[in-house]
Tab-separated table of N, CA, C and O in Angstrom:
chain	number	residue	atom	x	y	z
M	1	UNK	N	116.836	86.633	70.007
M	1	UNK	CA	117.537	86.548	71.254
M	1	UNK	C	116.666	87.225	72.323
M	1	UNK	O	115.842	88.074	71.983
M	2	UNK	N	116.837	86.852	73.665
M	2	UNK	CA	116.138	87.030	74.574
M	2	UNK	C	116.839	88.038	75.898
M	2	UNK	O	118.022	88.194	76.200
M	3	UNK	N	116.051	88.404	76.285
M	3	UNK	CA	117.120	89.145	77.686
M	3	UNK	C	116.382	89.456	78.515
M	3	UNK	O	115.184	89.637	78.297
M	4	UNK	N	117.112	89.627	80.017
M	4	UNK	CA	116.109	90.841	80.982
M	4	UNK	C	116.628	91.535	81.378
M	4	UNK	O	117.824	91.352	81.602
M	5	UNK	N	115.882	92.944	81.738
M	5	UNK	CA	116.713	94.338	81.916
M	5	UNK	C	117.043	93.926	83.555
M	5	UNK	O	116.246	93.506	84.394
M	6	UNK	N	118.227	94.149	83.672
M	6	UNK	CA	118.668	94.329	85.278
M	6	UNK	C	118.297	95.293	85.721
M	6	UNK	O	117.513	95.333	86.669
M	7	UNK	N	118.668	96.077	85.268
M	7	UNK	CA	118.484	97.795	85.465
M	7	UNK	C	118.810	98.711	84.700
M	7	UNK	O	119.487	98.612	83.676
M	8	UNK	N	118.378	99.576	85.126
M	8	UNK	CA	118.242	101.154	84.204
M	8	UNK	C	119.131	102.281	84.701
M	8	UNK	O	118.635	102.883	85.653
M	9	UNK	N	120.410	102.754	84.270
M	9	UNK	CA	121.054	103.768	84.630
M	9	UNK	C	121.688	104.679	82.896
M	9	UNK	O	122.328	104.385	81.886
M	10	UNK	N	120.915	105.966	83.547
M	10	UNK	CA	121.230	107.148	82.761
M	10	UNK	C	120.808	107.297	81.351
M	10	UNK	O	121.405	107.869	80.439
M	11	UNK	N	119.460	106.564	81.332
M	11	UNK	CA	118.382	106.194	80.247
M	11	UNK	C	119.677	104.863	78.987
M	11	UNK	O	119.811	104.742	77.769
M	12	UNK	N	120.204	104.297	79.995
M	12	UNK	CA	120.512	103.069	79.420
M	12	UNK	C	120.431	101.738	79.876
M	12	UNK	O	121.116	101.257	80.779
M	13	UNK	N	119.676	101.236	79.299
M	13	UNK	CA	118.989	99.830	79.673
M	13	UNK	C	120.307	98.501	79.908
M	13	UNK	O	120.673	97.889	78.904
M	14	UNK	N	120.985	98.133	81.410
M	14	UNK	CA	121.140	96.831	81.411
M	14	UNK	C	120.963	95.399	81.141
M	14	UNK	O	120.970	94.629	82.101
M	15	UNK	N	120.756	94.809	79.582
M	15	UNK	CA	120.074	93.611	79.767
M	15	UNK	C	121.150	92.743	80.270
M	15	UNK	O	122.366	92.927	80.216
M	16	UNK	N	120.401	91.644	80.830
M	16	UNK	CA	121.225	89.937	80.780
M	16	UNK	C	121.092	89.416	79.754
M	16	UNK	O	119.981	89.921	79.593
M	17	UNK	N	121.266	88.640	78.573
M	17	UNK	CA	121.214	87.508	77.858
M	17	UNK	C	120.924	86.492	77.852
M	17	UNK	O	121.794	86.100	78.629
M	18	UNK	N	120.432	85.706	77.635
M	18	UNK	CA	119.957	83.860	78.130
M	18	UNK	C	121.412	83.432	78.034
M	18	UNK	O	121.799	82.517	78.762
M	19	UNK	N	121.921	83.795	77.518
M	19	UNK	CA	123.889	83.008	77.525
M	19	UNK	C	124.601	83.577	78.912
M	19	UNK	O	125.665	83.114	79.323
M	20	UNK	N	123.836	84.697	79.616
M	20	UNK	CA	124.607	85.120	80.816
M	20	UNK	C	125.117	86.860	80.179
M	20	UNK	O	124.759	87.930	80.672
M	21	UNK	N	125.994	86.668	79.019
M	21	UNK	CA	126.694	88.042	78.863
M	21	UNK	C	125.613	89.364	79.270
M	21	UNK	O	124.489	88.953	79.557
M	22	UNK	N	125.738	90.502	79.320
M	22	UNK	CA	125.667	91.726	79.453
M	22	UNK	C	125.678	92.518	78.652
M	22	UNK	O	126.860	92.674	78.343
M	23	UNK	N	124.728	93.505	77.780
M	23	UNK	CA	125.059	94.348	77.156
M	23	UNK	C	123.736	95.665	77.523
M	23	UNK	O	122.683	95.444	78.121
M	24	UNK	N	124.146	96.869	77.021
M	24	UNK	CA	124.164	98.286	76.935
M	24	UNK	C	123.048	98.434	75.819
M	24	UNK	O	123.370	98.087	74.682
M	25	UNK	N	121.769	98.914	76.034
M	25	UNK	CA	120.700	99.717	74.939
M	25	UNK	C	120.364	100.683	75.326
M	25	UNK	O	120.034	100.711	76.512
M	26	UNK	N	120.285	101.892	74.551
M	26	UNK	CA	119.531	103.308	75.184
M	26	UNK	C	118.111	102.777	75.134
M	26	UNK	O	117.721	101.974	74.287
M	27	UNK	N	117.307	103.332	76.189
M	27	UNK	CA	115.900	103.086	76.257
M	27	UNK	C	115.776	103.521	75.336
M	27	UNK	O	115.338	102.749	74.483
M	28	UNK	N	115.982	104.590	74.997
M	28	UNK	CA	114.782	105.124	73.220
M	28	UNK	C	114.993	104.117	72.551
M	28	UNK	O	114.048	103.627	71.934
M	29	UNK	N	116.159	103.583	72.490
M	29	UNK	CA	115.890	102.341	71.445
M	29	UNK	C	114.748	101.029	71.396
M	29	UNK	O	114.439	100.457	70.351
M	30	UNK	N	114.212	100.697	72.724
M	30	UNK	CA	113.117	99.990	72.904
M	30	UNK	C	111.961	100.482	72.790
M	30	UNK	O	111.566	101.577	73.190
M	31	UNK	N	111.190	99.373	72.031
M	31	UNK	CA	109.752	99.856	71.953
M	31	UNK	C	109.052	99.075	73.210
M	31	UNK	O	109.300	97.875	73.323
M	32	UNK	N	108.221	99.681	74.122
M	32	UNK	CA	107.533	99.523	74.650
M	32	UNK	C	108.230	100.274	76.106
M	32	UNK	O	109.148	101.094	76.138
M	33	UNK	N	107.477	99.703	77.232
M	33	UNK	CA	107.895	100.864	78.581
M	33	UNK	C	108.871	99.900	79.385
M	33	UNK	O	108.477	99.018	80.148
M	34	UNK	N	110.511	100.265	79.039
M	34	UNK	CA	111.657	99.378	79.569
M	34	UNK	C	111.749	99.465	81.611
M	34	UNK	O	111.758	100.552	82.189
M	35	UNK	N	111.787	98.554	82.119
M	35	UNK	CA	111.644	98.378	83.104
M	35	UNK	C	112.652	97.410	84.192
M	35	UNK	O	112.376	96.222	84.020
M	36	UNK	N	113.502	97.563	85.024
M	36	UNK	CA	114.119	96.475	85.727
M	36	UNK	C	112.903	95.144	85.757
M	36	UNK	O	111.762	95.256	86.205
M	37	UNK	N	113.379	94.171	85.286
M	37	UNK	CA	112.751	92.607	85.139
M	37	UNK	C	111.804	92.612	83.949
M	37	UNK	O	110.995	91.725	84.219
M	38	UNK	N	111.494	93.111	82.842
M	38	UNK	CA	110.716	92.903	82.116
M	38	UNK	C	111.534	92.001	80.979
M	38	UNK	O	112.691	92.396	80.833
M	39	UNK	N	111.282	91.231	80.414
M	39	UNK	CA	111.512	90.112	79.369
M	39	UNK	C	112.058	91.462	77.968
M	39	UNK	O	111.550	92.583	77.971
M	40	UNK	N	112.989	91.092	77.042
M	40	UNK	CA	113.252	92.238	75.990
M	40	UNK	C	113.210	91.383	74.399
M	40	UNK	O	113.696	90.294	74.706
M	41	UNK	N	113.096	91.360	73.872
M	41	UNK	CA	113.180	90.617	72.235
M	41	UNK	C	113.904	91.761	71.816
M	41	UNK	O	113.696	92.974	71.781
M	42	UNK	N	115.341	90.549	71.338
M	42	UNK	CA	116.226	91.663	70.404
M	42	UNK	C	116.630	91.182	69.166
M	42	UNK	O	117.578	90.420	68.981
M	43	UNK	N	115.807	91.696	68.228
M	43	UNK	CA	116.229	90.547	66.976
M	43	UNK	C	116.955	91.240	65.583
M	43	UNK	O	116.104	92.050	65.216
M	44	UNK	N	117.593	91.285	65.053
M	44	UNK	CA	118.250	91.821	63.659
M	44	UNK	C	119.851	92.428	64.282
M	44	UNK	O	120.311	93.518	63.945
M	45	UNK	N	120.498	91.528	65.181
M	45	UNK	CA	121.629	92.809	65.933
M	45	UNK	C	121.616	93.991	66.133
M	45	UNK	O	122.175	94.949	65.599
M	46	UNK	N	120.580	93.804	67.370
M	46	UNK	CA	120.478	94.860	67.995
M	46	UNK	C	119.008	96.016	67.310
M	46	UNK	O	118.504	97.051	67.747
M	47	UNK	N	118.787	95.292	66.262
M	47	UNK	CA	117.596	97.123	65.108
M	47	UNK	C	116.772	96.816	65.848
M	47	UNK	O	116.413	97.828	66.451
M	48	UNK	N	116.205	95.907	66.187
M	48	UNK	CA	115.001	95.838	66.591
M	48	UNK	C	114.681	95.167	68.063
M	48	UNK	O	114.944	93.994	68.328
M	49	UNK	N	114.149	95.982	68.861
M	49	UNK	CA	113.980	95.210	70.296
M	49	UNK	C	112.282	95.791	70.895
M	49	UNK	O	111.614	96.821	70.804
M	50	UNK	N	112.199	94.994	71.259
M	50	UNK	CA	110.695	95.497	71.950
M	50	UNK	C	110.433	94.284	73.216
M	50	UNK	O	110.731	93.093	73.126
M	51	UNK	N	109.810	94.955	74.363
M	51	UNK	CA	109.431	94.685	75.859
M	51	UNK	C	108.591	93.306	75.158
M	51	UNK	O	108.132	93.451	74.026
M	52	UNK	N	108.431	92.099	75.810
M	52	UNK	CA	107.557	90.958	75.437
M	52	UNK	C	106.985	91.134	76.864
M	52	UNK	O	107.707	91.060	77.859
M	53	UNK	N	105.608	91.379	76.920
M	53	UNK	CA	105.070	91.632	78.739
M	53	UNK	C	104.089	90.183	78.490
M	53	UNK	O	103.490	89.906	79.528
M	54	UNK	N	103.870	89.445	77.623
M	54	UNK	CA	103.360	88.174	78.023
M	54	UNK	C	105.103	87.280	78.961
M	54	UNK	O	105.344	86.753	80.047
M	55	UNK	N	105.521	87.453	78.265
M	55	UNK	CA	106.713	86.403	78.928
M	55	UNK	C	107.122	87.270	80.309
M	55	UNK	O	107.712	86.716	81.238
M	56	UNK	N	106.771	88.593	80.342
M	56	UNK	CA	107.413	89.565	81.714
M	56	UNK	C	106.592	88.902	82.404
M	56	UNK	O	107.179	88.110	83.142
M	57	UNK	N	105.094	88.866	82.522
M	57	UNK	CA	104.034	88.400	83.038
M	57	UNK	C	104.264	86.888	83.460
M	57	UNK	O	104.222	86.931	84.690
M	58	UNK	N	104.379	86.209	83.263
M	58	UNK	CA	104.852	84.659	82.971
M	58	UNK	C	106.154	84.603	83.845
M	58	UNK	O	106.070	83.773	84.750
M	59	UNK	N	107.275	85.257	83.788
M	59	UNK	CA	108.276	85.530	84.652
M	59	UNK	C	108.062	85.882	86.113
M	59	UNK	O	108.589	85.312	87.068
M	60	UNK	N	107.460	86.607	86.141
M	60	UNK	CA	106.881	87.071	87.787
M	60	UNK	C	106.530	86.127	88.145
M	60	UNK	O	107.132	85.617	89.089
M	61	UNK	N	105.074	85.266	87.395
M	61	UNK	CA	104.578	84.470	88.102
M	61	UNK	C	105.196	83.197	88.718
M	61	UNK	O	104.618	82.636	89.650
M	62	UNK	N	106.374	82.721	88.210
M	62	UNK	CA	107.538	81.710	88.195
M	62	UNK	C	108.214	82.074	89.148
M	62	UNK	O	108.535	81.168	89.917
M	63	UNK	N	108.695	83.491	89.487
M	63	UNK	CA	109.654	83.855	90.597
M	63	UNK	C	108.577	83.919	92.158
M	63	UNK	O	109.035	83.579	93.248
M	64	UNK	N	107.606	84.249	92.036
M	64	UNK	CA	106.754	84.011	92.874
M	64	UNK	C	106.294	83.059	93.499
M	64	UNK	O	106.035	83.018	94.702
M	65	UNK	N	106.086	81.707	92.195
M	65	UNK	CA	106.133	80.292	93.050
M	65	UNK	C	107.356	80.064	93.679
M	65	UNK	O	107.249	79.774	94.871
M	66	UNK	N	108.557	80.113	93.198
M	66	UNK	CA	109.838	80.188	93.745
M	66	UNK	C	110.046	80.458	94.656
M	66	UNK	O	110.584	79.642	95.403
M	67	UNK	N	109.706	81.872	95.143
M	67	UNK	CA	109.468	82.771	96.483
M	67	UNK	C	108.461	81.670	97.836
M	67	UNK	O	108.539	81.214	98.977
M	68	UNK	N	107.633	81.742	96.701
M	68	UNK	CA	106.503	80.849	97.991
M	68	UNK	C	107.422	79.410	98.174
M	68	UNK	O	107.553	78.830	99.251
M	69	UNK	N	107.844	79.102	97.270
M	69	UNK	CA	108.512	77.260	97.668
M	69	UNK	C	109.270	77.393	98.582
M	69	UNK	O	109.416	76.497	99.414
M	70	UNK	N	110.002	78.673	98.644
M	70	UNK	CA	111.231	78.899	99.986
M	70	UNK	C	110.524	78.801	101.111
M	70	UNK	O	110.591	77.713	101.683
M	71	UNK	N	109.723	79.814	101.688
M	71	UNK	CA	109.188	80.073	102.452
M	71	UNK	C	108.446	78.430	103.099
M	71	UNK	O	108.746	78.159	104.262
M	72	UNK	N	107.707	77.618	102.491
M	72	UNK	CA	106.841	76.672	103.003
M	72	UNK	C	107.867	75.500	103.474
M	72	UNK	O	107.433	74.471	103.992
């Protein structure tokens, strides 16, 4: 399963879900450096999650063409 962190309040990570829902991870529980918009892999319910920064990377660049398509 896939997600992105909305945000970060009180060292607990907001993700979204690709289904839309919402759920609650303590950062210590992620491996890698949790961040508002970074891509998350959460796989075994919930044991295992770690930052995917190829797909974070890949994400920016998508919201950016997006950004520029408005603008022109």
């Amino acid at each position: 399963m896939r997600g992105i962190i909305d945000r970060i309040e009180n060292k607990v990570a907001v993700i979204e879900l690709e289904d839309g829902r919402m759920i609650n991870i303590k950062t210590i529980n992620i491996k890698g450096i949790p961040k508002e918009g970074k891509v998350i892999e959460i796989e075994h319910e919930c044991e295992k999650m770690l930052i995917n920064e190829f797909e974070t990377i890949e994400r920016r660049k998508y919201m950016k063409e997006l950004i520029k398509d408005l603008w022109n």
